[in-house]
Tab-separated table of C-alpha atoms in Angstrom:
chain	number	residue	atom	x	y	z
A	1	MET	CA	-21.497	21.263	-16.030
A	2	LYS	CA	-21.913	17.510	-16.128
A	3	LYS	CA	-21.406	15.530	-12.949
A	4	PRO	CA	-18.087	13.635	-13.229
A	5	GLU	CA	-17.820	9.893	-12.837
A	6	LEU	CA	-16.476	8.770	-9.457
A	7	LEU	CA	-14.244	5.790	-10.235
A	8	ALA	CA	-13.273	3.380	-7.453
A	9	PRO	CA	-10.656	0.623	-7.129
A	10	ALA	CA	-11.877	-2.948	-6.710
A	11	GLY	CA	-9.215	-5.375	-5.527
A	12	ASP	CA	-11.720	-8.190	-5.016
A	13	LEU	CA	-15.444	-8.862	-5.209
A	14	GLU	CA	-16.238	-7.509	-1.746
A	15	LYS	CA	-14.402	-4.256	-2.503
A	16	LEU	CA	-16.322	-3.951	-5.767
A	17	LYS	CA	-19.636	-4.287	-3.968
A	18	MET	CA	-18.537	-1.931	-1.213
A	19	ALA	CA	-17.482	0.706	-3.751
A	20	VAL	CA	-20.801	0.536	-5.601
A	21	ILE	CA	-22.870	0.645	-2.415
A	22	TYR	CA	-20.901	3.594	-1.010
A	23	GLY	CA	-21.340	5.754	-4.078
A	24	ALA	CA	-18.977	4.897	-6.928
A	25	ASP	CA	-20.294	5.404	-10.459
A	26	ALA	CA	-17.813	2.878	-11.808
A	27	VAL	CA	-15.100	0.520	-10.619
A	28	TYR	CA	-11.870	-0.704	-12.159
A	29	LEU	CA	-10.491	-4.158	-11.464
A	30	GLY	CA	-7.735	-6.480	-12.567
A	31	GLY	CA	-8.220	-9.947	-13.970
A	32	GLU	CA	-5.763	-12.750	-13.343
A	33	GLN	CA	-3.760	-11.666	-16.416
A	34	PHE	CA	-2.485	-8.460	-18.016
A	35	GLY	CA	-2.972	-6.145	-14.986
A	36	LEU	CA	-0.528	-4.216	-12.803
A	37	ARG	CA	-1.513	-5.339	-9.283
A	38	LYS	CA	-0.370	-8.860	-8.429
A	39	ALA	CA	-0.616	-7.923	-4.740
A	40	SER	CA	-4.417	-7.622	-4.950
A	41	LYS	CA	-6.485	-10.799	-5.144
A	42	ASN	CA	-7.737	-9.957	-8.631
A	43	PHE	CA	-10.700	-11.511	-10.401
A	44	GLY	CA	-11.261	-14.825	-12.140
A	45	ILE	CA	-13.715	-14.847	-15.040
A	46	ASP	CA	-16.605	-16.040	-12.853
A	47	GLU	CA	-15.907	-13.240	-10.369
A	48	ILE	CA	-15.782	-10.646	-13.151
A	49	LYS	CA	-19.145	-11.964	-14.340
A	50	GLU	CA	-20.646	-11.612	-10.852
A	51	GLY	CA	-19.099	-8.176	-10.400
A	52	VAL	CA	-20.434	-6.918	-13.739
A	53	GLU	CA	-23.919	-8.222	-12.969
A	54	PHE	CA	-23.862	-6.611	-9.510
A	55	ALA	CA	-22.695	-3.244	-10.868
A	56	HIS	CA	-24.963	-3.194	-13.929
A	57	SER	CA	-28.022	-4.055	-11.847
A	58	ARG	CA	-27.374	-0.805	-9.979
A	59	GLY	CA	-26.592	1.286	-13.044
A	60	LYS	CA	-22.815	1.297	-12.502
A	61	LYS	CA	-19.898	0.438	-14.821
A	62	VAL	CA	-16.950	-1.954	-14.678
A	63	TYR	CA	-13.583	-1.420	-16.364
A	64	VAL	CA	-10.845	-4.062	-16.515
A	65	THR	CA	-7.158	-3.164	-16.349
A	66	MET	CA	-4.860	-4.620	-19.013
A	67	ASN	CA	-2.090	-2.071	-18.599
A	68	ILE	CA	1.088	-4.128	-18.233
A	69	VAL	CA	4.116	-3.413	-20.410
A	70	PRO	CA	4.140	-6.850	-22.039
A	71	HIS	CA	6.916	-9.125	-23.224
A	72	ASN	CA	6.240	-11.669	-25.968
A	73	GLU	CA	5.035	-14.370	-23.576
A	74	ASP	CA	2.581	-11.932	-21.986
A	75	LEU	CA	0.588	-11.801	-25.235
A	76	ILE	CA	-0.324	-15.496	-25.118
A	77	GLY	CA	-4.063	-15.939	-24.646
A	78	LEU	CA	-4.835	-12.244	-25.105
A	79	GLU	CA	-7.441	-12.680	-27.858
A	80	ASP	CA	-9.387	-15.314	-25.923
A	81	TYR	CA	-9.304	-13.223	-22.767
A	82	VAL	CA	-10.665	-10.042	-24.372
A	83	MET	CA	-13.378	-12.072	-26.110
A	84	GLU	CA	-14.458	-13.370	-22.695
A	85	LEU	CA	-14.501	-9.848	-21.281
A	86	TYR	CA	-16.575	-8.638	-24.229
A	87	GLU	CA	-19.084	-11.437	-23.760
A	88	LEU	CA	-19.336	-10.554	-20.060
A	89	LYS	CA	-20.313	-7.009	-21.142
A	90	VAL	CA	-17.550	-5.135	-19.293
A	91	ASP	CA	-17.790	-1.424	-20.016
A	92	GLY	CA	-14.202	-0.943	-21.080
A	93	VAL	CA	-10.595	-2.050	-20.735
A	94	ILE	CA	-7.623	0.061	-19.650
A	95	VAL	CA	-4.420	-0.384	-21.671
A	96	SER	CA	-1.069	1.332	-22.101
A	97	ASP	CA	0.754	-0.751	-24.700
A	98	PRO	CA	0.160	-0.212	-28.458
A	99	GLY	CA	0.501	-3.957	-29.083
A	100	ILE	CA	-2.240	-4.879	-26.617
A	101	PHE	CA	-4.333	-2.018	-28.000
A	102	SER	CA	-3.934	-3.371	-31.547
A	103	VAL	CA	-4.913	-6.915	-30.576
A	104	ILE	CA	-8.041	-5.715	-28.762
A	105	ARG	CA	-9.128	-3.484	-31.673
A	106	ARG	CA	-8.621	-6.355	-34.086
A	107	THR	CA	-10.377	-8.937	-31.920
A	108	VAL	CA	-13.308	-6.979	-30.419
A	109	PRO	CA	-13.529	-3.615	-32.199
A	110	ASP	CA	-16.656	-2.595	-30.257
A	111	LEU	CA	-15.019	-2.921	-26.824
A	112	PRO	CA	-14.229	0.588	-25.455
A	113	ILE	CA	-10.540	1.092	-24.683
A	114	HIS	CA	-9.237	3.613	-22.144
A	115	LEU	CA	-5.616	4.717	-22.319
A	116	SER	CA	-3.866	4.084	-18.999
A	117	THR	CA	-1.791	6.571	-17.027
A	118	GLN	CA	1.055	4.117	-17.768
A	119	ALA	CA	1.083	5.529	-21.309
A	120	SER	CA	2.457	8.788	-19.815
A	121	VAL	CA	0.218	11.146	-21.785
A	122	THR	CA	1.090	14.768	-20.999
A	123	ASN	CA	-0.032	16.781	-24.049
A	124	TYR	CA	-2.942	17.204	-26.478
A	125	GLU	CA	-0.981	16.134	-29.574
A	126	THR	CA	-0.365	12.703	-28.047
A	127	ILE	CA	-4.032	12.535	-27.110
A	128	MET	CA	-5.038	13.300	-30.692
A	129	PHE	CA	-2.704	10.556	-31.945
A	130	TRP	CA	-4.615	8.047	-29.797
A	131	TYR	CA	-7.971	9.631	-30.628
A	132	ASP	CA	-7.388	9.043	-34.327
A	133	LEU	CA	-6.759	5.368	-33.511
A	134	GLY	CA	-10.076	5.081	-31.680
A	135	ILE	CA	-9.371	5.936	-28.036
A	136	ARG	CA	-12.208	7.872	-26.379
A	137	ARG	CA	-10.897	8.142	-22.815
A	138	VAL	CA	-7.397	9.033	-21.655
A	139	VAL	CA	-6.110	8.686	-18.088
A	140	LEU	CA	-3.592	11.495	-17.909
A	141	ALA	CA	-0.142	11.191	-16.388
A	142	ARG	CA	-0.103	12.313	-12.764
A	143	GLU	CA	2.703	14.783	-13.496
A	144	LEU	CA	0.363	17.429	-14.980
A	145	SER	CA	-0.815	20.651	-13.372
A	146	LEU	CA	-4.473	21.648	-13.343
A	147	GLU	CA	-3.607	24.508	-15.716
A	148	GLU	CA	-2.119	22.034	-18.207
A	149	ILE	CA	-5.156	19.766	-17.866
A	150	GLU	CA	-7.498	22.675	-18.591
A	151	GLU	CA	-5.520	23.557	-21.731
A	152	ILE	CA	-5.660	19.952	-22.920
A	153	ILE	CA	-9.440	19.776	-22.415
A	154	GLU	CA	-9.913	23.024	-24.376
A	155	LYS	CA	-8.034	21.591	-27.380
A	156	ILE	CA	-9.484	18.082	-27.694
A	157	PRO	CA	-12.815	16.889	-29.173
A	158	GLU	CA	-15.883	16.927	-26.922
A	159	ASP	CA	-16.381	13.162	-27.259
A	160	LEU	CA	-12.951	12.439	-25.759
A	161	GLU	CA	-13.071	12.002	-21.991
A	162	ILE	CA	-10.274	12.942	-19.609
A	163	GLU	CA	-9.751	10.909	-16.439
A	164	THR	CA	-7.346	11.905	-13.669
A	165	PHE	CA	-6.311	10.513	-10.315
A	166	VAL	CA	-7.681	12.555	-7.430
A	167	HIS	CA	-6.796	10.417	-4.419
A	168	GLY	CA	-4.355	7.733	-3.283
A	169	ALA	CA	-0.716	6.723	-3.231
A	170	MET	CA	1.680	8.595	-5.507
A	171	CYS	CA	4.380	6.830	-7.496
A	172	ILE	CA	7.842	8.400	-7.388
A	173	SER	CA	8.527	7.345	-10.983
A	174	TYR	CA	7.002	8.962	-14.048
A	175	SER	CA	3.414	7.706	-14.388
A	176	GLY	CA	4.402	4.483	-12.671
A	177	ARG	CA	6.896	3.405	-15.341
A	178	CYS	CA	9.558	2.285	-12.895
A	179	LEU	CA	12.624	0.012	-13.058
A	180	LEU	CA	13.668	0.411	-9.412
A	181	SER	CA	11.734	-2.635	-8.194
A	182	ASN	CA	13.115	-4.816	-10.992
A	183	TYR	CA	16.685	-3.729	-10.274
A	184	MET	CA	16.555	-4.024	-6.488
A	185	ALA	CA	14.175	-6.932	-5.930
A	186	GLY	CA	13.878	-8.735	-9.264
A	187	ARG	CA	10.164	-7.851	-9.355
A	188	ASP	CA	8.914	-6.089	-12.477
A	189	ALA	CA	6.657	-3.137	-11.623
A	190	ASN	CA	5.660	-2.814	-15.271
A	191	ARG	CA	4.290	-6.354	-15.247
A	192	GLY	CA	2.340	-5.982	-12.024
A	193	ASP	CA	4.801	-7.090	-9.346
A	194	CYS	CA	6.163	-3.897	-7.756
A	195	ALA	CA	8.044	-4.351	-4.452
A	196	HIS	CA	7.569	-0.629	-3.622
A	197	PRO	CA	11.261	0.189	-3.043
A	198	CYS	CA	10.286	3.883	-3.070
A	199	ARG	CA	8.999	3.291	0.478
A	200	TRP	CA	12.247	1.771	1.779
A	201	LYS	CA	14.743	3.497	4.065
A	202	TYR	CA	17.987	4.612	2.396
A	203	ASN	CA	21.469	5.658	3.531
A	204	LEU	CA	24.563	6.753	1.608
A	205	VAL	CA	27.587	4.392	1.389
A	206	GLU	CA	31.002	5.575	0.178
A	207	GLU	CA	32.763	3.063	-2.101
A	208	LYS	CA	35.918	2.692	0.061
A	209	ARG	CA	34.007	2.602	3.363
A	210	PRO	CA	31.762	-0.461	3.082
A	211	GLY	CA	29.498	-0.911	6.067
A	212	GLU	CA	29.528	2.782	6.949
A	213	PHE	CA	26.060	4.178	6.362
A	214	PHE	CA	25.670	7.938	6.108
A	215	PRO	CA	22.177	9.420	6.300
A	216	VAL	CA	21.179	11.256	3.143
A	217	PHE	CA	18.980	13.412	5.349
A	218	GLU	CA	20.209	14.637	8.715
A	219	ASP	CA	18.518	11.967	10.794
A	220	GLU	CA	20.024	8.993	12.616
A	221	LYS	CA	17.270	6.723	11.237
A	222	GLY	CA	18.244	7.334	7.634
A	223	THR	CA	15.692	8.720	5.211
A	224	PHE	CA	12.867	7.724	2.934
A	225	ILE	CA	14.046	9.890	0.049
A	226	PHE	CA	11.523	8.561	-2.514
A	227	ASN	CA	8.514	8.367	-0.184
A	228	SER	CA	5.683	10.647	-1.356
A	229	LYS	CA	2.685	11.772	0.634
A	230	ASP	CA	-0.692	10.514	-0.590
A	231	LEU	CA	-2.667	12.500	-3.133
A	232	CYS	CA	-5.893	14.062	-1.817
A	233	MET	CA	-7.920	16.531	-3.894
A	234	ILE	CA	-11.243	16.473	-2.049
A	235	GLU	CA	-10.823	20.101	-0.968
A	236	HIS	CA	-10.542	21.144	-4.623
A	237	ILE	CA	-13.577	19.391	-6.109
A	238	PRO	CA	-15.029	22.598	-7.681
A	239	SER	CA	-11.793	23.350	-9.565
A	240	LEU	CA	-11.610	19.796	-10.921
A	241	ILE	CA	-15.234	19.853	-12.058
A	242	ARG	CA	-14.957	23.255	-13.700
A	243	ALA	CA	-11.805	22.110	-15.523
A	244	GLY	CA	-13.959	19.583	-17.391
A	245	ILE	CA	-12.416	16.363	-16.042
A	246	LYS	CA	-14.911	13.577	-16.773
A	247	SER	CA	-13.732	10.890	-14.346
A	248	PHE	CA	-12.255	11.234	-10.835
A	249	LYS	CA	-10.118	8.183	-10.131
A	250	ILE	CA	-9.334	6.828	-6.661
A	251	GLU	CA	-6.153	4.731	-6.326
A	252	GLY	CA	-6.063	1.671	-4.071
A	253	ARG	CA	-6.815	-1.840	-5.403
A	254	VAL	CA	-4.664	-3.343	-2.637
A	255	LYS	CA	-6.345	-1.248	0.080
A	256	SER	CA	-9.065	-2.623	2.379
A	257	SER	CA	-12.803	-2.567	1.702
A	258	TYR	CA	-13.065	-0.205	4.688
A	259	TYR	CA	-10.663	2.208	2.949
A	260	VAL	CA	-12.691	2.027	-0.268
A	261	ALA	CA	-15.988	2.695	1.535
A	262	THR	CA	-14.595	5.564	3.601
A	263	VAL	CA	-12.879	7.416	0.756
A	264	ILE	CA	-15.626	6.899	-1.833
A	265	ARG	CA	-18.300	8.021	0.638
A	266	SER	CA	-16.541	11.351	1.307
A	267	TYR	CA	-15.913	12.116	-2.380
A	268	ARG	CA	-19.516	11.159	-3.203
A	269	MET	CA	-20.799	13.603	-0.588
A	270	ALA	CA	-18.520	16.405	-1.807
A	271	ILE	CA	-19.447	15.985	-5.480
A	272	ASP	CA	-23.172	15.732	-4.801
A	273	GLU	CA	-23.114	18.729	-2.472
A	274	PHE	CA	-21.403	20.846	-5.134
A	275	PHE	CA	-24.071	20.052	-7.720
A	276	LYS	CA	-26.897	20.972	-5.364
A	277	ALA	CA	-25.866	24.639	-5.575
A	278	PRO	CA	-22.459	25.278	-7.196
A	279	GLU	CA	-22.378	28.984	-6.372
A	280	ASN	CA	-23.102	28.383	-2.687
A	281	TYR	CA	-20.882	25.337	-2.237
A	282	THR	CA	-18.869	25.182	0.979
A	283	PHE	CA	-16.318	22.494	1.754
A	284	ASN	CA	-17.254	20.398	4.777
A	285	LYS	CA	-14.209	19.565	6.897
A	286	ASP	CA	-15.972	16.399	8.088
A	287	TRP	CA	-15.364	14.853	4.661
A	288	ILE	CA	-11.586	14.922	4.971
A	289	ASP	CA	-11.759	14.052	8.671
A	290	GLU	CA	-13.642	10.898	7.681
A	291	ILE	CA	-11.022	10.025	5.053
A	292	LYS	CA	-8.343	10.341	7.740
A	293	LYS	CA	-10.103	7.586	9.698
A	294	ALA	CA	-8.912	5.136	7.041
A	295	SER	CA	-5.248	4.138	6.821
A	296	HIS	CA	-3.327	6.899	5.031
A	297	ARG	CA	-0.142	8.926	4.770
A	298	ASP	CA	-0.114	12.700	5.097
A	299	PHE	CA	-1.728	14.381	2.110
A	300	THR	CA	-0.452	16.346	-0.885
A	301	THR	CA	-2.051	17.893	-3.979
A	302	GLY	CA	0.647	16.297	-6.141
A	303	PHE	CA	1.358	18.201	-9.354
A	304	TYR	CA	-2.035	19.927	-9.638
A	305	PHE	CA	-0.818	23.307	-8.340
A	306	GLY	CA	2.849	23.137	-9.307
A	307	LYS	CA	5.724	20.735	-8.997
A	308	PRO	CA	5.991	18.958	-5.633
A	309	THR	CA	8.658	20.119	-3.212
A	310	GLU	CA	10.243	18.626	-0.108
A	311	GLU	CA	6.941	19.414	1.648
A	312	ASP	CA	5.254	16.704	-0.421
A	313	GLN	CA	7.636	13.969	0.749
A	314	VAL	CA	7.688	11.947	3.981
A	315	TYR	CA	11.259	11.715	5.291
A	316	THR	CA	10.637	10.001	8.614
A	317	SER	CA	8.730	6.776	7.969
A	318	SER	CA	7.030	4.701	5.306
A	319	SER	CA	4.317	3.677	7.762
A	320	TYR	CA	0.672	4.579	7.347
A	321	ILE	CA	-1.281	6.666	9.832
A	322	ARG	CA	-3.938	4.365	11.238
A	323	GLY	CA	-6.246	5.868	13.837
A	324	TYR	CA	-9.168	3.461	13.517
A	325	ASP	CA	-9.713	-0.280	13.105
A	326	TYR	CA	-12.430	-1.774	10.921
A	327	VAL	CA	-14.078	-4.139	13.409
A	328	GLY	CA	-17.370	-5.257	11.905
A	329	LEU	CA	-19.638	-5.392	8.859
A	330	ILE	CA	-23.418	-5.341	9.335
A	331	LEU	CA	-25.041	-8.356	7.668
A	332	ASP	CA	-28.616	-7.990	8.920
A	333	TYR	CA	-30.762	-5.919	11.290
A	334	ASP	CA	-34.107	-6.584	12.968
A	335	LYS	CA	-35.884	-3.268	13.625
A	336	LYS	CA	-38.217	-4.657	16.288
A	337	SER	CA	-35.551	-6.179	18.517
A	338	LYS	CA	-32.846	-3.724	17.358
A	339	MET	CA	-30.597	-6.770	17.029
A	340	ALA	CA	-27.826	-6.685	14.397
A	341	THR	CA	-25.982	-9.621	12.882
A	342	ILE	CA	-22.343	-8.708	12.289
A	343	GLU	CA	-19.297	-10.241	10.631
A	344	GLN	CA	-16.250	-9.481	12.782
A	345	ARG	CA	-13.212	-7.955	11.032
A	346	ASN	CA	-10.998	-7.131	14.045
A	347	ARG	CA	-11.323	-7.992	17.704
A	348	ILE	CA	-14.353	-6.489	19.457
A	349	PHE	CA	-14.947	-6.415	23.217
A	350	SER	CA	-17.992	-5.775	25.363
A	351	GLY	CA	-17.603	-2.241	26.659
A	352	ASP	CA	-15.988	-0.934	23.455
A	353	GLU	CA	-17.152	2.424	22.181
A	354	VAL	CA	-17.571	2.110	18.414
A	355	GLU	CA	-18.606	4.294	15.489
A	356	ILE	CA	-21.102	3.040	12.910
A	357	PHE	CA	-21.652	4.553	9.471
A	358	GLY	CA	-23.302	3.795	6.153
A	359	PRO	CA	-23.262	5.204	2.621
A	360	ARG	CA	-25.999	7.770	3.206
A	361	ILE	CA	-25.791	8.554	6.932
A	362	GLU	CA	-23.421	10.386	9.232
A	363	HIS	CA	-21.615	8.171	11.711
A	364	PHE	CA	-22.975	7.676	15.204
A	365	THR	CA	-21.335	6.373	18.369
A	366	GLN	CA	-22.469	3.524	20.576
A	367	THR	CA	-21.056	1.520	23.476
A	368	ILE	CA	-21.319	-2.255	23.098
A	369	GLU	CA	-23.149	-3.498	26.169
A	370	LYS	CA	-23.528	-7.195	25.285
A	371	MET	CA	-22.582	-9.570	22.461
A	372	TRP	CA	-23.703	-13.070	21.530
A	373	ASP	CA	-22.080	-15.684	19.276
A	374	GLU	CA	-23.855	-17.763	16.608
A	375	LYS	CA	-25.025	-20.268	19.224
A	376	GLY	CA	-26.636	-17.534	21.299
A	377	GLN	CA	-23.987	-17.663	24.016
A	378	GLU	CA	-23.068	-14.336	25.570
A	379	ILE	CA	-19.408	-13.468	24.944
A	380	ASP	CA	-17.048	-10.782	26.236
A	381	VAL	CA	-14.861	-10.732	23.122
A	382	ALA	CA	-15.132	-11.682	19.454
A	383	PRO	CA	-11.543	-12.729	18.651
A	384	HIS	CA	-11.942	-14.854	15.518
A	385	PRO	CA	-11.634	-13.411	11.995
A	386	GLN	CA	-15.040	-13.185	10.273
A	387	GLN	CA	-16.771	-14.556	13.369
A	388	ILE	CA	-20.549	-14.038	13.225
A	389	ILE	CA	-21.854	-12.189	16.282
A	390	ARG	CA	-25.017	-10.393	17.358
A	391	MET	CA	-25.474	-7.221	19.352
A	392	LYS	CA	-28.062	-4.519	19.927
A	393	ILE	CA	-27.696	-1.328	17.916
A	394	GLU	CA	-30.050	1.422	19.004
A	395	GLU	CA	-30.181	3.381	15.744
A	396	PRO	CA	-31.462	1.636	12.595
A	397	VAL	CA	-28.737	0.181	10.374
A	398	GLU	CA	-28.631	-1.777	7.112
A	399	PRO	CA	-26.474	-4.476	5.533
A	400	TRP	CA	-23.051	-3.129	4.442
A	401	TYR	CA	-22.902	-0.550	7.243
A	402	ILE	CA	-19.464	-0.520	8.854
A	403	ILE	CA	-18.385	-0.586	12.503
A	404	ARG	CA	-15.030	0.970	13.386
A	405	LYS	CA	-13.166	1.576	16.645
A	406	SER	CA	-10.603	4.196	17.580
A	407	ARG	CA	-7.229	2.648	18.208
A	408	GLU	CA	-6.861	4.984	21.186
A	409	ASP	CA	-9.853	3.251	22.771
A	410	ARG	CA	-8.696	-0.317	22.156
A	411	THR	CA	-9.624	-2.569	25.060
A	412	ASP	CA	-6.878	-5.053	24.131
A	413	GLY	CA	-4.190	-2.319	24.218
């Protein structure tokens, strides 16, 4: 068995670096054109260059999404853009549209192309169609069972890689090809501007009774009839590896860098632990408990073990479960004085009990006794976004370690 690639989302440069540091083998990002996530900051050419250099210097890969469903005007500038990506030495691009695929093959034939989940691939004959055109990695539709995935892998060439989503938000529409946002909000999901109407609250209205709203589900608040739980397959890592899936993809380019670090770290630990001794592997509940400390919905296994039922939907709220706040990022640490320099991310108070963790260590707990600002003045609270503060941390830490605080313990209520 070959260790699968752990593929992380990178919504901006900090998230890219966080993903690499916390254990991702590769990241995928969107440029300022041709991608499906306008809500994330996305990358200019100079940022892609910096991201590629950062990842490559650590032996990691960078893929760029170009998976919109384009109209004529969306093709303008495509050749120049892919030439720039090729010159920056990105490791591949992710596409769904045959037209964009054709332009890339014609312009930079050596640039690896991955077929996006937006292409809705659900069978080996479709995969072979794309294989004959030059595709060597396919991101399968999320509507496939593990049994179907195993059959596909058995029937395709060994040099064709299969990538599947293993964690993150689920789309209610087939492989993300959705018109609901365009119809209801005038925002085209297939061109990167989804308004996420699947998370909205719905009621039933009878044509001759305008203004009378009847709950579709027996609840006075209405219902979130399209609202799926989040995918989480960390408990099933051995089955995914043994199936022959080559890349485990984490969803979440619009999620926080804290989310990326937390989720990637747990999957990294689970995968590495399995390969230490596959026959003696035991799932560690701490891994999923750590994931739950990042913002999330309840979890589902999606289509992997059969079609989802009402148990895989959330009928009460579209809100995320958020038990912890990301309050600080370690910038520097002096071992002699045990003094850490920290960039604040949410308000921190003297007296707070916080948890601190890094990519290769278990978290530990500490109470903040004193804090100082950049001028060396003692402070009781760090209220300003990205404020630079200093405090003593008893256990050794390193840059990129994260400080979080339970929302139940918030000093500011």
